[in-house]
Coordinates of C-alpha atoms in Angstrom, one line a residue:
Chain A
M1 CA 74.6 85.5 49.5
T2 CA 71.3 86.0 47.7
N3 CA 68.1 86.8 49.4
Q4 CA 66.5 83.4 48.7
P5 CA 68.7 81.2 51.0
E6 CA 68.6 83.9 53.6
T7 CA 64.8 83.7 53.6
V8 CA 64.9 79.9 53.9
A9 CA 67.3 80.1 56.9
D10 CA 65.2 82.8 58.6
T11 CA 62.0 80.8 58.1
L12 CA 63.7 77.6 59.4
H13 CA 65.2 79.3 62.5
A14 CA 61.9 81.0 63.4
S15 CA 59.8 77.9 62.8
A16 CA 62.0 75.5 64.7
P17 CA 60.9 76.2 68.3
L18 CA 57.2 76.5 67.3
V19 CA 57.2 73.2 65.5
L20 CA 59.1 71.4 68.2
G21 CA 56.9 72.9 70.9
R22 CA 53.8 71.6 69.2
L23 CA 55.3 68.1 68.7
V24 CA 56.4 67.9 72.3
A25 CA 53.1 69.2 73.6
R26 CA 51.3 66.5 71.5
H27 CA 53.6 63.5 72.1
G28 CA 55.9 64.2 75.0
Q29 CA 59.3 62.7 74.5
F30 CA 61.3 65.9 74.0
D31 CA 64.3 63.8 73.0
A32 CA 62.8 62.0 70.0
C33 CA 60.8 65.1 68.9
E34 CA 63.9 67.2 68.9
D35 CA 65.7 64.7 66.7
A36 CA 62.7 64.6 64.4
V37 CA 62.6 68.4 64.0
Q38 CA 66.3 68.5 63.3
E39 CA 65.8 66.0 60.5
A40 CA 62.9 68.0 59.2
L41 CA 65.0 71.1 59.2
L42 CA 67.8 69.4 57.4
A43 CA 65.3 68.1 54.8
A44 CA 63.9 71.6 54.4
A45 CA 67.4 73.2 54.0
A46 CA 68.1 70.7 51.2
Q47 CA 64.8 71.0 49.4
W48 CA 63.5 74.5 49.8
P49 CA 66.2 76.5 48.1
Q50 CA 65.5 74.5 44.9
K51 CA 61.8 73.8 45.1
G52 CA 60.8 77.0 46.9
V53 CA 59.5 77.6 50.4
P54 CA 56.1 75.9 50.8
D55 CA 53.0 78.0 51.4
N56 CA 52.8 76.9 55.0
P57 CA 56.4 76.1 56.0
R58 CA 55.5 75.3 59.6
A59 CA 52.9 72.8 58.6
W60 CA 55.4 71.3 56.2
L61 CA 58.0 70.9 58.9
L62 CA 55.4 69.6 61.3
T63 CA 54.3 66.9 58.8
V64 CA 57.8 65.8 58.0
A65 CA 58.9 65.7 61.6
G66 CA 55.7 63.9 62.6
R67 CA 56.3 61.3 59.8
R68 CA 59.9 60.9 61.1
L69 CA 58.6 60.2 64.6
T70 CA 56.1 57.6 63.3
D71 CA 58.8 55.9 61.3
W72 CA 61.1 55.6 64.3
W73 CA 58.4 54.4 66.6
R74 CA 57.3 51.8 64.1
S75 CA 60.8 50.6 63.3
E76 CA 61.7 50.4 67.0
R77 CA 58.6 48.3 67.6
A78 CA 58.6 50.0 71.0
R79 CA 54.9 50.6 71.1
R80 CA 54.6 49.7 74.7
D81 CA 57.6 51.7 75.8
R82 CA 56.3 54.6 73.9
E83 CA 52.9 54.5 75.5
A84 CA 54.5 54.2 78.9
A85 CA 56.7 57.2 78.2
V86 CA 53.8 59.2 76.9
M87 CA 51.8 58.5 80.0
A88 CA 54.7 59.4 82.2
Y89 CA 55.0 62.7 80.4
E90 CA 51.3 63.6 81.0
P91 CA 51.1 65.8 77.9
E92 CA 48.5 68.5 77.6
S93 CA 45.3 67.0 76.3
A94 CA 45.9 65.8 72.7
A95 CA 42.3 66.8 71.9
V96 CA 43.0 70.5 72.3
V97 CA 46.0 70.4 70.0
P98 CA 44.9 71.4 66.5
A99 CA 45.8 69.4 63.5
P100 CA 48.9 70.4 61.4
G101 CA 48.1 73.3 59.1
D102 CA 45.7 75.2 61.3
E103 CA 47.9 75.6 64.3
P104 CA 48.1 79.0 66.0
P105 CA 51.7 80.1 66.7
S106 CA 52.2 79.1 70.3
S107 CA 54.8 81.4 71.7
D108 CA 54.5 79.9 75.2
D109 CA 56.0 76.8 73.7
T110 CA 59.2 78.7 72.8
L111 CA 59.5 79.8 76.4
K112 CA 58.9 76.3 77.7
L113 CA 61.6 75.0 75.3
L114 CA 64.1 77.7 76.5
F115 CA 63.5 76.7 80.2
L116 CA 63.9 73.0 79.3
C117 CA 67.2 73.5 77.3
C118 CA 68.6 75.7 80.0
H119 CA 67.6 73.4 82.8
P120 CA 70.1 73.5 85.7
A121 CA 70.8 69.8 85.5
L122 CA 72.7 70.4 82.2
T123 CA 76.3 71.5 81.9
A124 CA 76.8 74.9 80.3
P125 CA 78.1 73.5 77.0
S126 CA 75.1 71.2 76.8
Q127 CA 72.7 74.1 77.6
V128 CA 74.3 76.2 74.9
A129 CA 74.3 73.5 72.2
L130 CA 70.8 72.3 72.9
T131 CA 69.4 75.9 73.0
L132 CA 71.0 76.7 69.6
R133 CA 69.6 73.5 68.1
A134 CA 66.1 73.2 69.6
V135 CA 65.2 76.9 70.0
G136 CA 67.6 78.4 67.4
G137 CA 66.9 75.9 64.7
L138 CA 70.6 75.5 63.9
T139 CA 72.0 72.2 62.7
T140 CA 74.6 70.3 64.8
A141 CA 77.2 70.9 62.0
Q142 CA 76.6 74.7 62.2
I143 CA 76.9 74.8 66.0
A144 CA 80.1 72.6 65.9
R145 CA 81.6 74.9 63.3
A146 CA 80.9 78.0 65.4
F147 CA 82.5 76.5 68.4
L148 CA 85.4 74.9 66.5
V149 CA 84.8 71.4 67.7
P150 CA 84.1 68.3 65.7
E151 CA 80.5 67.6 64.9
A152 CA 80.6 64.4 66.9
T153 CA 81.6 66.3 70.0
M154 CA 78.7 68.7 69.6
A155 CA 76.3 65.9 68.9
Q156 CA 77.5 64.3 72.1
R157 CA 76.9 67.4 74.1
I158 CA 73.3 67.6 72.7
S159 CA 72.5 64.0 73.4
R160 CA 74.0 64.2 76.8
G161 CA 72.0 67.3 77.6
K162 CA 68.8 65.4 76.6
Q163 CA 69.7 62.5 78.8
R164 CA 70.2 64.8 81.7
I165 CA 66.8 66.4 81.0
K166 CA 65.2 63.0 81.1
A167 CA 67.1 61.9 84.2
A168 CA 66.1 65.1 86.0
G169 CA 62.5 64.4 85.2
A170 CA 62.3 67.9 83.7
R171 CA 59.0 68.6 81.9
F172 CA 57.9 70.6 79.0
A173 CA 56.1 73.1 81.1
M174 CA 56.5 76.5 82.7
P175 CA 58.5 76.3 85.9
P176 CA 56.5 76.8 89.1
P177 CA 56.3 80.5 90.1
D178 CA 58.7 80.1 93.0
E179 CA 61.5 78.8 90.6
R180 CA 60.8 81.0 87.7
A181 CA 63.1 83.9 88.5
D182 CA 66.1 81.5 89.0
R183 CA 65.3 79.6 85.9
L184 CA 64.9 82.7 83.8
R185 CA 68.3 83.9 85.1
A186 CA 69.8 80.6 83.9
V187 CA 68.2 81.2 80.4
L188 CA 69.7 84.7 80.2
Q189 CA 73.1 83.4 81.3
V190 CA 73.0 80.8 78.5
L191 CA 72.0 83.4 75.9
Y192 CA 74.8 85.8 77.1
L193 CA 77.3 82.9 76.9
I194 CA 76.3 82.4 73.3
F195 CA 76.7 86.1 72.6
N196 CA 80.1 86.2 74.2
E197 CA 81.2 83.1 72.3
G198 CA 80.3 85.1 69.2
N199 CA 83.1 87.5 70.0
T200 CA 85.5 84.6 69.5
A201 CA 86.5 84.6 66.0
S202 CA 87.4 81.3 64.3
S203 CA 90.4 81.1 62.0
G204 CA 87.8 80.7 59.3
P205 CA 85.5 83.3 57.8
H206 CA 84.4 86.0 60.2
L207 CA 80.8 85.1 59.3
L208 CA 80.9 82.2 61.8
R209 CA 81.7 84.5 64.7
N210 CA 79.1 87.0 63.8
D211 CA 76.5 84.2 63.4
L212 CA 76.6 83.5 67.1
T213 CA 76.2 87.1 68.2
T214 CA 73.4 87.6 65.7
E215 CA 71.8 84.4 66.9
A216 CA 72.0 85.4 70.5
I217 CA 70.5 88.8 69.8
R218 CA 67.7 87.1 67.8
L219 CA 66.9 84.7 70.7
V220 CA 66.9 87.5 73.3
R221 CA 64.8 89.6 71.1
A222 CA 62.3 86.7 70.8
L223 CA 62.4 86.3 74.5
H224 CA 61.8 90.0 75.0
G225 CA 58.8 89.7 72.8
L226 CA 57.4 87.0 75.1
L227 CA 58.4 88.7 78.3
P228 CA 58.2 92.5 77.5
D229 CA 57.7 93.2 81.2
D230 CA 61.0 91.7 82.4
G231 CA 63.6 94.4 83.1
E232 CA 66.5 92.0 82.9
V233 CA 65.5 90.6 79.5
S234 CA 65.3 94.1 78.2
G235 CA 68.6 94.9 79.9
L236 CA 70.3 91.9 78.3
L237 CA 69.0 92.8 74.8
A238 CA 70.1 96.4 75.3
L239 CA 73.6 95.2 76.5
M240 CA 74.0 92.9 73.5
L241 CA 72.9 95.6 71.0
L242 CA 75.2 98.2 72.5
T243 CA 78.2 95.9 72.7
D244 CA 77.6 94.6 69.1
S245 CA 77.3 98.2 67.9
H246 CA 81.1 98.5 68.2
R247 CA 81.7 95.5 65.9
A248 CA 83.0 97.5 62.9
A249 CA 85.2 99.7 64.9
R250 CA 86.7 97.1 67.3
T251 CA 89.4 96.0 64.8
N252 CA 91.4 97.9 62.3
A253 CA 92.1 96.9 58.6
H254 CA 94.8 94.5 59.7
G255 CA 92.6 92.8 62.2
A256 CA 94.3 94.3 65.2
L257 CA 92.2 95.3 68.2
V258 CA 91.3 99.0 68.7
P259 CA 90.6 99.9 72.3
L260 CA 87.3 101.7 73.2
A261 CA 89.0 105.0 73.7
E262 CA 90.6 104.9 70.2
Q263 CA 87.7 103.6 68.2
D264 CA 86.4 105.5 65.2
R265 CA 83.0 106.2 66.8
T266 CA 81.5 107.2 63.4
R267 CA 81.7 103.5 62.6
W268 CA 79.5 102.5 65.5
N269 CA 76.1 101.2 64.5
R270 CA 73.8 104.0 65.4
T271 CA 70.6 102.1 64.8
A272 CA 71.6 99.4 67.3
I273 CA 72.7 102.1 69.7
A274 CA 69.4 104.0 69.5
E275 CA 67.5 100.8 70.0
G276 CA 69.7 99.8 73.0
I277 CA 69.4 103.2 74.6
T278 CA 65.6 103.2 74.2
L279 CA 65.3 99.7 75.7
I280 CA 67.5 100.4 78.7
T281 CA 66.0 103.8 79.4
D282 CA 62.5 102.2 79.4
A283 CA 63.6 99.3 81.5
L284 CA 65.4 101.4 84.2
S285 CA 62.4 103.7 84.6
S286 CA 59.9 100.8 85.1
F287 CA 61.8 98.0 86.9
P288 CA 64.2 97.6 89.8
P289 CA 67.7 97.5 88.2
G290 CA 69.4 94.1 87.7
P291 CA 73.0 93.3 86.6
Y292 CA 72.2 93.2 82.9
Q293 CA 70.4 96.5 83.1
L294 CA 73.3 98.2 84.9
Q295 CA 75.8 96.8 82.4
A296 CA 73.6 98.0 79.6
A297 CA 73.4 101.4 81.3
I298 CA 77.2 101.7 81.4
A299 CA 77.4 100.7 77.8
A300 CA 74.8 103.4 77.0
V301 CA 76.9 106.1 78.7
H302 CA 79.8 105.1 76.5
A303 CA 77.6 105.1 73.5
E304 CA 76.3 108.6 74.2
A305 CA 79.8 110.1 74.1
T306 CA 80.6 110.9 70.5
D307 CA 84.1 111.8 71.7
P308 CA 85.8 109.7 74.4
K309 CA 86.7 112.9 76.2
D310 CA 83.0 113.6 76.7
T311 CA 82.4 110.3 78.5
D312 CA 80.4 110.9 81.7
W313 CA 82.8 109.0 84.0
P314 CA 81.2 110.0 87.3
Q315 CA 78.0 108.5 86.0
I316 CA 79.8 105.3 85.0
I317 CA 81.5 105.1 88.4
A318 CA 78.1 105.5 90.1
L319 CA 76.6 102.7 88.0
Y320 CA 79.6 100.4 88.8
R321 CA 79.1 101.1 92.5
V322 CA 75.5 99.9 92.3
L323 CA 76.5 97.0 90.2
S324 CA 79.3 95.8 92.5
H325 CA 76.8 96.1 95.4
L326 CA 74.2 94.1 93.6
A327 CA 76.4 91.5 92.0
P328 CA 79.9 91.6 93.6
N329 CA 82.5 90.3 91.2
P330 CA 86.2 91.1 90.9
M331 CA 85.8 91.7 87.1
I332 CA 83.5 94.6 87.9
T333 CA 85.9 96.0 90.5
L334 CA 88.5 95.9 87.8
N335 CA 86.4 98.0 85.4
Q336 CA 85.5 100.2 88.3
A337 CA 89.2 100.9 89.0
A338 CA 89.7 101.9 85.3
A339 CA 86.8 104.3 85.5
I340 CA 87.9 105.8 88.9
A341 CA 91.3 106.5 87.3
M342 CA 89.6 108.6 84.7
V343 CA 88.1 110.8 87.4
D344 CA 90.4 110.7 90.4
G345 CA 93.7 109.9 88.5
P346 CA 95.6 106.7 87.9
E347 CA 96.9 106.4 91.5
A348 CA 93.3 106.1 92.8
G349 CA 92.7 103.3 90.3
L350 CA 96.0 101.6 91.1
D351 CA 95.1 101.6 94.9
L352 CA 91.9 99.7 94.1
L353 CA 93.9 97.2 92.0
K354 CA 96.2 96.5 94.9
Q355 CA 93.2 95.2 96.9
L356 CA 92.1 93.2 93.9
S357 CA 95.4 91.4 93.5
K358 CA 94.8 89.8 96.9
D359 CA 91.7 88.1 95.4
E360 CA 92.7 84.6 94.4
R361 CA 90.4 84.6 91.4
M362 CA 92.1 87.7 90.0
A363 CA 95.7 87.5 91.1
G364 CA 97.1 85.8 87.9
H365 CA 94.5 87.1 85.5
H366 CA 95.7 88.8 82.4
R367 CA 93.0 91.5 82.6
L368 CA 94.3 92.7 86.0
A369 CA 97.8 93.0 84.6
A370 CA 96.4 94.8 81.5
V371 CA 94.5 97.4 83.5
R372 CA 97.4 97.9 85.8
A373 CA 99.6 98.5 82.7
H374 CA 97.2 101.0 81.4
L375 CA 97.0 102.9 84.6
L376 CA 100.8 102.8 85.1
E377 CA 101.1 104.2 81.6
M378 CA 98.7 107.0 82.5
A379 CA 100.7 107.7 85.6
G380 CA 103.9 108.0 83.4
D381 CA 105.7 105.0 84.8
H382 CA 106.6 103.6 81.5
R383 CA 109.0 101.0 82.7
A384 CA 106.5 99.4 85.1
A385 CA 103.8 99.8 82.5
N386 CA 105.9 97.9 79.9
E387 CA 106.4 95.1 82.4
A388 CA 102.8 94.8 83.2
Y389 CA 101.8 94.8 79.5
Q390 CA 104.2 92.0 78.9
E391 CA 102.9 90.1 81.9
A392 CA 99.4 90.5 80.6
A393 CA 100.5 89.4 77.1
R394 CA 102.0 86.2 78.5
R395 CA 98.9 85.4 80.4
T396 CA 96.2 85.9 77.8
T397 CA 95.0 83.1 75.6
S398 CA 93.5 85.5 73.0
I399 CA 95.7 86.0 70.0
P400 CA 94.4 89.5 69.1
E401 CA 94.6 90.6 72.7
Q402 CA 98.2 89.3 73.0
R403 CA 99.1 91.2 69.8
Y404 CA 97.5 94.4 71.2
L405 CA 99.3 94.0 74.6
E406 CA 102.7 93.3 73.0
A407 CA 102.2 96.3 70.7
R408 CA 101.5 98.5 73.7
A409 CA 104.6 97.2 75.5
A410 CA 106.7 97.7 72.4
R411 CA 105.4 101.3 71.9
L412 CA 106.6 102.2 75.4
T413 CA 110.0 100.7 74.9
T414 CA 110.4 102.6 71.6
R415 CA 109.2 105.8 73.2
Q416 CA 111.7 105.4 76.1
V417 CA 114.6 104.7 73.8
T418 CA 113.7 107.6 71.5
F419 CA 113.6 109.8 74.5
N420 CA 117.1 108.5 75.6
S421 CA 118.6 109.0 72.2
A422 CA 117.3 112.5 72.1
L423 CA 119.3 113.1 75.2
G424 CA 122.4 111.9 73.3
G425 CA 122.2 108.2 74.2
S426 CA 122.5 105.5 71.5
G427 CA 120.2 102.6 70.9
G428 CA 117.4 104.1 68.8
A429 CA 117.9 101.5 66.2
E430 CA 117.8 98.8 68.9
G431 CA 114.5 100.1 70.1
D432 CA 113.0 100.1 66.6
Q433 CA 114.2 96.6 66.2
A434 CA 112.6 95.5 69.4
A435 CA 109.4 97.1 68.3
G436 CA 109.6 95.5 64.8
S437 CA 110.3 92.1 66.1
R438 CA 106.9 91.9 67.7
Chain B
M1 CA 88.4 76.7 77.1
K2 CA 90.5 74.4 75.0
Y3 CA 93.6 72.7 76.2
M4 CA 96.2 70.6 74.5
L5 CA 97.5 67.7 76.6
L6 CA 101.0 66.9 75.3
I7 CA 102.0 63.4 76.0
Y8 CA 105.7 62.7 76.6
V9 CA 106.6 59.1 76.6
N10 CA 109.7 57.2 77.7
P11 CA 110.3 54.7 74.9
E12 CA 112.6 52.6 77.2
F13 CA 109.8 52.1 79.7
A14 CA 107.4 51.2 77.1
A15 CA 109.8 48.6 75.6
Q16 CA 110.0 46.9 79.0
L17 CA 106.3 46.3 79.3
S18 CA 104.8 42.8 78.9
E19 CA 102.3 42.1 76.3
Q20 CA 99.5 42.1 78.9
E21 CA 100.7 45.4 80.4
R22 CA 100.7 46.9 77.0
T23 CA 97.2 45.7 76.2
D24 CA 96.0 47.0 79.5
L25 CA 97.6 50.4 78.7
F26 CA 95.9 50.6 75.4
D27 CA 92.5 49.6 77.0
E28 CA 93.0 52.3 79.6
V29 CA 93.6 54.9 76.9
D30 CA 90.6 53.7 74.9
A31 CA 88.4 54.0 78.0
I32 CA 89.6 57.5 78.7
M33 CA 89.0 58.5 75.1
E34 CA 85.5 57.0 75.2
D35 CA 84.7 58.9 78.4
L36 CA 85.9 62.2 76.9
R37 CA 83.9 61.5 73.8
E38 CA 80.8 60.8 75.8
S39 CA 81.2 63.9 78.0
G40 CA 81.6 66.0 74.8
E41 CA 85.0 67.3 75.9
L42 CA 87.2 65.5 73.3
V43 CA 88.2 67.8 70.4
G44 CA 90.9 65.7 68.8
G45 CA 94.2 64.0 69.2
E46 CA 97.0 62.1 67.3
A47 CA 99.6 59.6 68.2
L48 CA 103.0 60.1 66.7
A49 CA 105.4 57.5 65.2
D50 CA 108.5 56.5 67.0
P51 CA 111.0 59.3 67.7
S52 CA 113.7 57.5 65.8
T53 CA 111.9 58.3 62.5
T54 CA 112.0 62.0 63.2
R55 CA 113.7 64.6 61.1
T56 CA 114.7 68.0 62.4
V57 CA 115.2 71.1 60.3
K58 CA 117.3 73.9 61.8
L59 CA 119.2 76.8 60.5
H60 CA 122.9 76.0 60.0
G61 CA 125.3 78.5 58.4
G62 CA 122.3 80.6 57.2
L63 CA 120.6 77.7 55.5
P64 CA 118.0 75.2 56.8
A65 CA 119.9 71.9 57.6
I66 CA 118.2 68.6 58.0
T67 CA 119.3 66.1 60.6
D68 CA 117.9 62.7 61.7
G69 CA 116.4 62.5 65.1
P70 CA 114.4 64.7 67.4
F71 CA 115.0 68.3 68.2
M72 CA 115.3 67.8 71.9
E73 CA 117.6 65.2 73.4
S74 CA 115.7 63.7 76.3
K75 CA 114.7 60.4 77.7
E76 CA 111.1 61.5 77.3
Q77 CA 109.9 62.2 73.8
F78 CA 106.8 63.9 72.5
G79 CA 104.6 61.0 71.6
G80 CA 101.3 62.5 70.8
Y81 CA 98.6 64.9 72.0
L82 CA 94.9 65.2 72.7
T83 CA 92.9 68.3 72.6
V84 CA 90.0 68.8 75.1
D85 CA 87.4 71.5 75.5
C86 CA 86.6 71.7 79.2
E87 CA 85.5 73.9 82.0
S88 CA 88.8 74.7 83.6
I89 CA 92.5 73.9 83.8
E90 CA 91.8 71.9 86.9
R91 CA 89.6 69.6 84.8
A92 CA 92.2 69.4 82.0
T93 CA 94.8 68.5 84.6
E94 CA 92.6 65.8 86.0
I95 CA 92.4 64.2 82.6
A96 CA 96.2 64.5 82.2
A97 CA 96.7 62.8 85.6
S98 CA 94.5 59.9 84.6
W99 CA 96.6 59.2 81.5
P100 CA 98.5 55.9 82.0
D101 CA 101.8 57.1 80.5
V102 CA 102.3 59.2 83.7
R103 CA 102.6 55.9 85.6
V104 CA 105.2 54.4 83.3
G105 CA 107.8 57.2 83.3
G106 CA 106.1 59.6 81.0
A107 CA 104.8 63.1 81.6
M108 CA 101.8 65.1 80.5
E109 CA 102.0 68.8 79.8
V110 CA 98.7 70.8 79.9
R111 CA 98.8 73.9 77.7
A112 CA 96.0 76.4 77.1
I113 CA 95.2 76.9 73.4
M114 CA 95.2 80.4 72.1
Q115 CA 92.0 81.6 70.5
N116 CA 91.0 84.4 68.2
S117 CA 88.9 86.0 70.8
E118 CA 88.1 89.6 70.0
A119 CA 86.8 90.8 73.4
E120 CA 87.0 94.6 73.7
V121 CA 90.1 96.0 75.3

């Protein structure tokens, strides 16, 4: 990819929420304005790479989107409806909104848009789709490709989200102070969902997968710029940077997963790690810790160990303890058990897992079986470990994870058989075959 | 989470339906599809031609052999599928339960679809 289209895309993505924010502030009708901006973005994506980026790209987009809006309103001959809708929206005084071309970048608008797109009246898929389109400036087609669903499905999620916004009477405004913390938590959750979806590779080029993680990081970074004094926003940005720093080491040349303990740590992205560690260190020293900060702190402890043997497990256990107190969740207990095993031995970890298997949410979960398998292997019980790996492999819906778990199981079988044949038993070939058939 | 809903139909049952019943069945399917389209959960789906037109390829004496007819001998035959992207297996099962073929001797199988998720292990 040359630099030119990259610049165009960057400009479009950065301009989208600002242009949309200004349109909505002026006209109300988030629904129509969002469609108009999307059309303007599509027009720009078609024209700019050939004709060049205009001197004032934001003004260009604002003009095109504004024209689109006027066209629609005229063709609909819904003058009266529109006036009624505009009144109902009680937009900020039109007089204070400057004309296109001389607009100051209104970063508050981006924040208001985020709150609107992540409104609790929307389903998670709609929140995600709308955030990516309205705030991220992505096209419906791009979002649909990233989530491996037809464009019509994604378009539907977006329009449904907008209907819900309208029905809920949600406004393009800052949430009242007493709701703000909850609403911000919803925004962070949506952004984290986008990031995690980015870890889901499509069968197509890996670029698609990385696009979503990159996009999530970009959005959280923008949010951090707007709310530098929020510890959880910093925590989430740090968590994403630290997680994403493993990207190059997480799979081997054949696309197979490499577990954290076996990753080539020289391939970790040190720039991202340094930024993540600085962010989380600053956040934890200035704000009360929240779940994202604690998860980022755990990721930072891993990042600081250049050799897995040097990992400060007691520190990780302490952080998990605070985290499970603050935000109790069986998944956290599961990770805690794995960490405890590193300090107090596999039996201690397995004891904690026994309690966890009584939890309905976890009982049949493949991660529970996978961690149990790992701890059993540590304890030297290869037969039980093999069974647990196979159980985990049957339960997962992730192809790379299944491949990894099956390989683990097969490795134990092979090792056992090799051990037997060394004692004079037969079946070494059988063991190899079993391993090879996976 | 994506699920495939595999539709098993009993051709005998279907053959016994009156014209009106058949029309109602199709209308019902159309309505469900429209709901799923509107909710943004529908990913795709196909209906398959009658099982009698099936060919099956299987190894026979070390070579692939072709036979006419379906692989599995059963009253219920695989008749088509739909793919949905929804919150939970409970929701996918709810969609399956609403499918009219269930009422006329068919069955729906709800299967999670594997993904290329690369979550850290």
